[in-house]
Coordinates of C-alpha atoms and ligand atoms in Angstrom, one line a residue:
M1 CA -1.0 22.4 12.4
Y2 CA -3.4 20.2 10.5
G3 CA -1.1 18.1 8.4
D4 CA 0.0 18.5 4.9
F5 CA -2.8 20.3 3.2
F6 CA -1.3 20.1 -0.3
M7 CA -1.2 16.3 -0.1
S8 CA -2.9 14.9 -3.2
E9 CA -6.1 13.2 -2.2
K10 CA -9.4 12.1 -3.8
F11 CA -12.9 11.4 -2.6
I12 CA -14.6 8.2 -3.5
V13 CA -18.3 8.8 -3.2
E14 CA -21.0 6.1 -3.3
P15 CA -24.6 7.1 -4.1
C16 CA -26.6 7.6 -0.9
G17 CA -30.2 7.8 0.2
P18 CA -31.7 10.7 2.0
L19 CA -29.2 12.3 4.5
R20 CA -30.6 12.6 7.9
G21 CA -29.4 14.1 11.2
T22 CA -28.0 17.1 13.0
L23 CA -24.8 19.0 12.2
N24 CA -23.0 21.9 13.8
V25 CA -21.8 24.6 11.3
C26 CA -18.2 26.0 11.8
G27 CA -17.0 29.5 11.9
A28 CA -16.9 31.4 8.7
K29 CA -13.8 31.1 6.5
N30 CA -14.4 34.5 5.0
A31 CA -14.9 36.2 8.3
V32 CA -11.8 34.7 10.1
L33 CA -9.3 35.4 7.2
P34 CA -9.8 39.3 7.4
V35 CA -9.9 39.1 11.3
L36 CA -6.5 37.3 11.3
A37 CA -5.1 40.1 9.0
A38 CA -6.7 42.7 11.3
A39 CA -5.0 41.3 14.4
L40 CA -1.8 42.8 12.9
L41 CA -3.2 46.2 13.7
T42 CA -2.8 45.8 17.4
E43 CA 0.1 45.0 19.8
K44 CA -2.4 43.4 22.2
P45 CA -3.1 39.7 22.1
C46 CA -6.5 38.8 20.5
T47 CA -8.3 35.7 21.4
L48 CA -10.4 34.4 18.6
Q49 CA -13.1 31.8 19.2
N50 CA -15.1 29.6 16.8
V51 CA -12.2 29.5 14.3
P52 CA -12.7 27.0 11.6
L53 CA -9.8 24.5 11.1
L54 CA -9.2 24.9 7.4
S55 CA -6.1 24.9 5.3
D56 CA -6.8 28.5 4.2
V57 CA -6.8 29.5 7.9
E58 CA -3.5 27.7 8.4
A59 CA -2.0 29.5 5.3
M60 CA -3.1 32.9 6.7
C61 CA -1.5 32.0 10.1
V62 CA 1.7 31.1 8.5
L63 CA 1.7 34.4 6.5
I64 CA 1.2 36.5 9.7
E65 CA 3.7 34.5 11.5
S66 CA 6.2 35.3 8.8
L67 CA 5.7 38.9 9.6
G68 CA 6.6 38.3 13.3
A69 CA 3.1 37.6 14.8
R70 CA 2.8 34.7 17.1
V71 CA -0.2 32.3 16.8
S72 CA -1.2 29.6 19.2
C73 CA -4.3 27.5 19.1
E74 CA -6.2 25.1 21.1
N75 CA -9.1 23.4 19.3
N76 CA -11.1 26.3 17.7
T77 CA -9.6 29.1 19.9
F78 CA -6.7 31.0 18.5
V79 CA -4.5 33.6 20.2
I80 CA -2.9 36.1 18.0
D81 CA -0.1 38.2 19.5
A82 CA 1.3 40.7 16.8
S83 CA 3.4 42.7 19.3
G84 CA 6.5 41.6 17.6
A85 CA 5.2 42.0 14.1
D86 CA 6.9 44.2 11.5
S87 CA 6.2 45.3 8.0
L88 CA 8.6 42.8 6.3
D89 CA 8.1 42.1 2.7
A90 CA 5.4 39.4 2.3
S91 CA 6.7 36.3 0.5
Y92 CA 5.3 35.4 -2.9
E93 CA 5.1 31.7 -2.0
L94 CA 2.8 32.5 1.1
V95 CA 0.7 35.1 -0.6
G96 CA 0.2 33.0 -3.6
K97 CA -1.5 30.3 -1.4
L98 CA -4.6 32.4 -1.0
R99 CA -5.9 35.6 -2.4
A100 CA -7.3 36.9 1.0
S101 CA -3.6 37.3 2.0
F102 CA -3.7 40.6 0.1
L103 CA -5.8 41.7 3.2
I104 CA -2.5 42.2 5.1
M105 CA -1.8 45.3 3.2
G106 CA -4.3 47.7 5.0
P107 CA -3.3 46.7 8.5
L108 CA 0.6 46.8 7.7
L109 CA 0.3 50.3 5.9
A110 CA -1.8 51.7 8.7
R111 CA 0.4 50.4 11.6
F112 CA 3.9 50.6 10.0
G113 CA 3.5 53.1 7.2
R114 CA 4.6 50.7 4.6
A115 CA 3.7 47.4 3.0
K116 CA 5.1 45.3 0.2
V117 CA 2.9 42.6 -1.0
P118 CA 3.0 40.4 -4.2
L119 CA 0.2 41.3 -6.7
P120 CA -2.2 38.4 -6.5
G121 CA -2.2 36.4 -9.8
G122 CA -5.3 35.1 -11.6
C123 CA -7.1 32.2 -10.2
A124 CA -9.5 29.6 -11.4
I125 CA -12.6 31.9 -11.2
G126 CA -11.1 34.9 -12.9
S127 CA -8.5 37.6 -13.0
R128 CA -9.5 39.1 -9.7
P129 CA -7.9 42.5 -9.7
V130 CA -7.1 44.6 -6.6
D131 CA -7.5 48.0 -8.3
L132 CA -10.3 49.0 -5.8
H133 CA -8.1 48.2 -2.8
L134 CA -5.3 50.4 -4.2
K135 CA -7.7 53.3 -5.2
G136 CA -8.8 53.3 -1.6
F137 CA -5.3 53.4 -0.1
A138 CA -4.4 56.2 -2.5
A139 CA -7.5 58.2 -1.4
L140 CA -6.2 57.8 2.2
G141 CA -2.9 59.4 1.0
A142 CA -0.7 56.4 0.4
K143 CA 2.0 56.3 -2.3
I144 CA 1.6 53.2 -4.5
D145 CA 4.4 51.7 -6.7
H146 CA 4.4 48.5 -8.6
A147 CA 7.7 46.7 -9.4
H148 CA 8.7 43.2 -10.2
G149 CA 5.3 41.8 -9.4
F150 CA 4.9 43.5 -5.9
V151 CA 2.8 46.4 -4.8
N152 CA 4.7 48.8 -2.5
V153 CA 2.5 51.2 -0.5
T154 CA 3.8 53.8 1.8
A155 CA 2.4 56.7 3.9
R156 CA 3.6 58.6 6.9
R157 CA 0.1 58.7 8.4
L158 CA -3.0 57.9 6.4
K159 CA -5.7 60.7 6.2
G160 CA -9.4 60.0 6.4
A161 CA -11.3 60.5 3.1
K162 CA -14.5 60.1 1.3
I163 CA -14.2 57.0 -0.9
Y164 CA -16.8 55.7 -3.3
L165 CA -16.2 52.0 -4.5
D166 CA -17.1 51.4 -8.2
F167 CA -18.3 48.0 -7.1
P168 CA -19.1 46.7 -3.6
S169 CA -16.0 44.5 -3.4
V170 CA -15.8 42.6 -0.1
G171 CA -12.0 42.5 0.0
A172 CA -11.6 46.2 -0.9
T173 CA -14.1 47.1 1.8
E174 CA -12.2 45.2 4.3
N175 CA -8.8 46.3 3.4
I176 CA -9.8 50.0 3.3
M177 CA -11.8 49.7 6.6
M178 CA -8.7 48.2 8.3
A179 CA -6.4 51.0 7.0
A180 CA -8.8 53.7 7.8
A181 CA -9.1 52.5 11.4
L182 CA -5.8 54.1 12.2
A183 CA -6.0 57.1 9.9
N184 CA -6.1 60.7 11.0
G185 CA -9.8 61.8 10.8
Q186 CA -13.0 60.2 9.4
T187 CA -13.3 58.0 6.4
I188 CA -16.7 57.5 4.7
L189 CA -16.8 54.5 2.5
E190 CA -19.7 54.5 0.1
N191 CA -21.1 51.8 -2.2
C192 CA -19.2 49.3 0.0
A193 CA -20.0 45.6 0.6
S194 CA -22.5 44.8 3.3
E195 CA -21.8 41.0 3.7
P196 CA -22.1 39.7 7.3
E197 CA -18.3 39.1 7.1
I198 CA -17.9 42.8 6.9
V199 CA -20.0 43.4 10.0
D200 CA -17.9 40.7 11.8
L201 CA -14.7 42.4 10.9
A202 CA -16.0 45.9 12.0
N203 CA -17.1 44.3 15.4
F204 CA -13.6 42.8 15.8
L205 CA -12.0 46.2 14.9
N206 CA -14.3 47.9 17.4
S207 CA -13.4 45.4 20.0
I208 CA -9.7 46.2 19.6
G209 CA -10.5 50.0 20.0
G210 CA -11.8 51.1 16.6
K211 CA -14.6 53.4 15.9
I212 CA -16.6 52.1 13.0
R213 CA -20.3 52.6 12.3
G214 CA -22.6 51.5 9.6
A215 CA -21.1 48.0 8.7
G216 CA -23.8 45.9 7.0
T217 CA -25.1 48.9 5.1
D218 CA -23.7 50.5 1.9
T219 CA -22.1 53.4 3.8
I220 CA -19.4 52.8 6.6
K221 CA -18.0 55.6 8.7
I222 CA -14.7 55.0 10.2
D223 CA -13.3 57.6 12.8
G224 CA -9.6 57.0 12.7
V225 CA -7.8 56.5 16.2
V226 CA -4.2 56.9 17.2
S227 CA -3.7 53.3 18.4
L228 CA -5.8 50.1 18.7
D229 CA -5.0 48.8 22.0
A230 CA -8.1 47.7 23.9
K231 CA -7.5 45.2 26.8
D232 CA -8.8 41.6 26.9
I233 CA -9.7 41.3 23.3
K234 CA -12.0 38.4 22.7
H235 CA -13.9 37.9 19.5
S236 CA -16.1 34.9 18.3
I237 CA -16.2 34.4 14.5
I238 CA -19.7 34.3 13.0
P239 CA -21.0 31.0 11.6
D240 CA -20.2 30.2 8.0
R241 CA -23.3 30.9 5.9
I242 CA -21.7 29.2 2.9
E243 CA -20.9 26.1 4.7
A244 CA -24.4 26.0 6.1
G245 CA -25.8 26.7 2.6
T246 CA -23.8 23.7 1.2
F247 CA -25.3 21.4 3.8
M248 CA -28.7 22.8 3.0
I249 CA -28.3 21.8 -0.5
A250 CA -27.1 18.4 0.6
A251 CA -30.4 17.8 2.4
A252 CA -32.2 18.9 -0.8
I253 CA -30.2 16.9 -3.3
S254 CA -30.4 13.7 -1.3
R255 CA -34.1 14.5 -0.5
G256 CA -33.2 14.2 3.2
D257 CA -33.8 15.9 6.5
I258 CA -31.0 17.9 8.1
T259 CA -31.0 20.2 11.0
L260 CA -28.1 22.6 11.2
S261 CA -27.1 24.3 14.4
N262 CA -24.8 27.5 14.7
V263 CA -26.5 29.1 11.7
L264 CA -27.8 32.6 11.6
A265 CA -31.1 32.2 9.7
D266 CA -30.9 35.8 8.4
H267 CA -27.5 35.1 6.8
V268 CA -28.8 32.2 4.7
K269 CA -32.1 33.8 3.7
P270 CA -31.2 34.1 0.0
V271 CA -30.5 30.3 0.0
T272 CA -33.6 29.6 2.1
A273 CA -35.8 31.6 -0.4
K274 CA -34.5 29.6 -3.4
L275 CA -34.8 26.3 -1.8
K276 CA -38.4 27.1 -0.9
E277 CA -39.0 28.3 -4.5
V278 CA -37.8 24.8 -5.8
N279 CA -40.1 23.0 -3.3
V280 CA -37.7 22.2 -0.5
L281 CA -39.0 22.8 3.0
V282 CA -37.0 25.0 5.3
E283 CA -37.8 25.8 9.0
E284 CA -35.9 28.6 10.8
H285 CA -34.9 27.8 14.3
E286 CA -33.4 30.1 16.9
N287 CA -29.9 29.0 16.3
G288 CA -30.3 27.0 13.2
V289 CA -32.3 25.7 10.3
R290 CA -34.0 22.4 9.3
V291 CA -34.1 21.6 5.6
F292 CA -36.1 18.7 4.4
C293 CA -38.1 17.4 1.5
D294 CA -41.7 16.3 1.3
D295 CA -42.0 12.8 -0.3
S296 CA -44.8 13.9 -2.4
S297 CA -43.2 16.9 -4.1
E298 CA -40.3 16.9 -6.6
I299 CA -37.7 19.6 -6.9
I300 CA -38.5 22.0 -9.7
A301 CA -36.3 24.3 -11.6
A302 CA -35.8 27.9 -10.8
D303 CA -33.7 30.7 -12.3
L304 CA -30.9 32.4 -10.2
K305 CA -28.7 35.4 -10.5
T306 CA -25.7 35.9 -8.1
L307 CA -25.4 39.4 -6.6
P308 CA -23.6 41.0 -3.7
Y309 CA -25.2 40.5 -0.3
P310 CA -28.2 40.3 0.4
G311 CA -28.5 38.9 -3.0
F312 CA -27.8 35.2 -3.8
P313 CA -24.1 34.5 -3.0
T314 CA -21.7 33.7 -5.8
D315 CA -20.1 31.2 -3.3
M316 CA -23.4 29.1 -3.5
Q317 CA -23.8 29.2 -7.3
A318 CA -22.1 26.0 -8.2
Q319 CA -23.8 24.0 -5.4
F320 CA -27.2 25.3 -6.5
M321 CA -26.3 24.3 -10.1
A322 CA -25.7 20.7 -8.9
L323 CA -29.2 20.7 -7.4
M324 CA -30.8 22.2 -10.5
S325 CA -29.0 19.5 -12.5
T326 CA -31.5 17.0 -11.1
A327 CA -34.5 19.2 -10.9
R328 CA -37.7 19.0 -13.1
G329 CA -37.5 21.7 -15.8
T330 CA -34.9 24.2 -17.1
S331 CA -33.2 26.8 -15.0
V332 CA -31.1 29.7 -16.1
I333 CA -28.2 30.5 -13.6
T334 CA -26.5 33.9 -14.2
E335 CA -23.2 34.8 -12.6
T336 CA -22.8 38.5 -12.3
V337 CA -20.0 38.8 -9.6
F338 CA -17.1 37.0 -11.2
E339 CA -16.2 36.7 -14.8
N340 CA -15.4 32.9 -15.1
R341 CA -17.2 31.0 -12.4
F342 CA -18.6 28.1 -14.2
M343 CA -15.7 25.8 -13.6
Q344 CA -17.9 23.0 -12.4
V345 CA -20.0 22.8 -15.6
G346 CA -17.6 20.7 -17.7
E347 CA -17.4 18.2 -14.7
L348 CA -21.1 18.2 -14.0
K349 CA -21.6 17.4 -17.7
R350 CA -19.3 14.5 -17.4
M351 CA -21.7 13.2 -14.7
G352 CA -24.6 13.4 -17.1
A353 CA -25.9 17.0 -16.3
E354 CA -27.3 18.9 -19.4
I355 CA -25.8 22.4 -19.2
K356 CA -25.1 25.0 -21.8
I357 CA -23.2 28.1 -21.2
E358 CA -24.3 31.3 -22.9
S359 CA -22.2 34.3 -22.0
R360 CA -22.5 34.7 -18.2
S361 CA -25.5 32.4 -18.0
A362 CA -25.7 28.6 -17.7
I363 CA -28.9 26.9 -18.9
V364 CA -29.5 23.8 -17.0
E365 CA -31.9 21.1 -18.2
G366 CA -32.7 18.9 -15.2
V367 CA -32.1 15.1 -15.7
E368 CA -33.6 12.3 -13.7
R369 CA -30.3 10.9 -12.5
L370 CA -26.6 11.8 -12.8
T371 CA -24.0 9.1 -13.3
G372 CA -20.8 8.6 -11.1
T373 CA -17.5 9.0 -12.9
Q374 CA -14.0 10.5 -12.4
V375 CA -14.1 14.2 -12.0
A376 CA -11.7 17.0 -10.8
A377 CA -12.4 19.9 -8.3
S378 CA -10.9 22.9 -9.8
D379 CA -11.7 25.3 -7.1
L380 CA -13.4 25.3 -3.6
R381 CA -17.0 25.7 -4.5
A382 CA -16.9 23.9 -7.8
G383 CA -15.4 21.0 -5.7
A384 CA -18.4 21.2 -3.2
A385 CA -20.8 21.1 -6.1
L386 CA -19.2 17.9 -7.4
V387 CA -19.5 16.2 -4.0
L388 CA -23.2 17.2 -3.8
A389 CA -23.8 15.8 -7.4
A390 CA -22.0 12.6 -6.4
L391 CA -24.3 12.0 -3.6
R392 CA -27.2 11.9 -6.1
A393 CA -25.5 10.1 -8.8
D394 CA -25.8 6.4 -9.9
G395 CA -22.5 4.4 -9.3
L396 CA -19.2 5.5 -7.8
S397 CA -17.8 8.9 -8.3
E398 CA -14.1 9.8 -7.8
I399 CA -13.4 13.5 -7.1
T400 CA -9.7 14.6 -7.3
G401 CA -8.4 17.9 -6.2
V402 CA -9.7 17.5 -2.6
H403 CA -7.1 20.1 -1.3
H404 CA -9.4 22.8 -2.9
I405 CA -12.3 21.6 -0.9
D406 CA -10.3 21.4 2.3
R407 CA -9.5 25.0 1.9
G408 CA -13.1 26.0 3.0
Y409 CA -14.7 22.9 4.5
A410 CA -13.5 21.2 7.6
N411 CA -13.7 17.4 7.2
L412 CA -16.6 17.7 4.6
D413 CA -16.3 13.9 4.0
M414 CA -16.6 12.8 7.6
R415 CA -19.4 15.3 8.5
L416 CA -21.5 14.1 5.4
N417 CA -20.8 10.5 6.4
K418 CA -22.3 11.3 9.9
L419 CA -25.5 12.1 8.1
G420 CA -25.5 8.9 6.1
A421 CA -23.3 9.5 3.1
S422 CA -20.4 7.2 2.1
I423 CA -17.4 9.1 1.2
K424 CA -13.9 7.7 1.4
R425 CA -10.7 9.9 1.4
A426 CA -7.9 8.1 -0.5
D427 CA -4.4 9.0 -1.5
M428 CA -3.9 9.5 -5.2
E429 CA -2.0 6.6 -6.7
Ligands
LIG501 C1 -14.7 37.5 -1.3 C2 -14.8 36.1 -0.8 C3 -15.2 35.1 -1.9 C4 -16.5 35.6 -2.5 C5 -16.4 37.1 -3.0 C6 -17.7 37.7 -3.5 C7 -13.2 36.2 1.0 C8 -11.9 35.7 1.6 N1 -13.5 35.8 -0.2 O1 -13.7 37.5 -2.3 O2 -15.3 33.9 -1.3 O3 -16.8 34.8 -3.7 O4 -16.0 37.9 -1.8 O5 -18.7 37.5 -2.5 O6 -13.9 36.8 1.7 N2 -12.9 43.4 -8.1 C9 -12.3 44.3 -8.9 N3 -11.3 45.1 -8.3 C10 -11.0 44.9 -7.0 C11 -11.6 43.9 -6.2 C12 -12.6 43.2 -6.8 O7 -12.7 44.3 -10.1 O8 -10.2 45.7 -6.5 C13 -14.0 42.5 -8.7 C14 -13.5 41.0 -8.7 O9 -12.7 40.6 -9.8 C15 -14.8 40.2 -8.7 C16 -15.8 41.2 -7.9 O10 -15.1 42.5 -7.9 O11 -15.3 40.2 -10.0 C17 -16.0 40.7 -6.4 O12 -14.8 40.6 -5.8 P1 -14.7 40.8 -4.2 O13 -16.0 41.2 -3.7 O14 -13.5 41.7 -4.0 O15 -14.3 39.4 -3.8 P2 -13.2 39.0 -2.8 O16 -13.0 39.9 -1.6 O17 -11.9 38.6 -3.6

């Protein structure tokens, strides 16, 4: 669909002045991935609009096609027809490409009474278990077996239940919500995640015939239905708040002036609040935000702690750290959502940042300038942080591992170039 996304490429980034201009933000990766899985719940074709063209989206499409769904797309509109889908065993190779693929388990279990999906392995940002997903399925009456690295879940018909999540996991909330949509009776999901992507998924499920209330709060009520078969299913994916946040930091780190459209200001509030705290100006518009810097004020350090929504998103932690690396003063950045999410630190240090890690916190002493060098993106958001740092660095930076960045940003290089950056994409020798 979009070329070979595992091709080894690098970015060559020249330092730039203030980035200026306007940019349209894409649909949210973390909203479309669960919605693609949820499309397996219905035999009716689903039209999805505002779909971002990302390698993770392609990987999810290939996975649902391997289960018998048909996917067609024209620009950012995708049509998913899962009438011919079946609960085949999901392949290790396909599931291994993205962790969100575990989200096919809830829909397959609910529609076909069985699912066999490889256990996701660890990844760069931690071990990322799925115990909360499985506890939820068990509470709905599913039988769960593990064998040879696969999880096998079966149930004749799931039964609604009261489920309290130990932690408001985004993926567990989504997987359980999808399974419960076809269960017999009511499910009450407590201490669940309230991210905007959960609301988007609930809206999609309701548009296919589900009965879900409370998404966006910590308690979701799902009245199970016998089949999800609404007609004329059309759903538009919400804007990507993490992509928006990344461009907001690009404006700040380059001391520029960027206006973003297709942004829901409410969704980026935690980022807006932090940017204002460090002296960056943010104006909220009806369908977007403007982020700019006042020439007379310098960016100052501020502490930060990542938290489930509406706290500061863990997916913006690395990018904010890049900004703090060049701020005046010392900031303490604490990661509470993932156990090992400071992959960018070693690389930022190679660019001259002064950062010390103490347990779950990174202590960042701002420096005047960073220096360009060769660095490697180890995961999606760490990669974005390196691009942001490179914009502000003296000299050329070379960032390898661009396929990680392409997982979650469509044409990041070209879109930053449109604002005045100079980023070249090149094949690795
Ligand atoms: C989703 C997002 C990811 C984001 C994360 C937190 C998608 C596709 N990905 O990931 O970008 O960083 O939310 O906002 O939407 N946990 C358990 N047991 C479980 C499930 C999770 O212990 O069964 C732990 C995880 O290891 C992690 C924490 O809970 O430490 C948060 O994970 P979770 O909210 O589930 O994140 P994901 O859904 O994987």
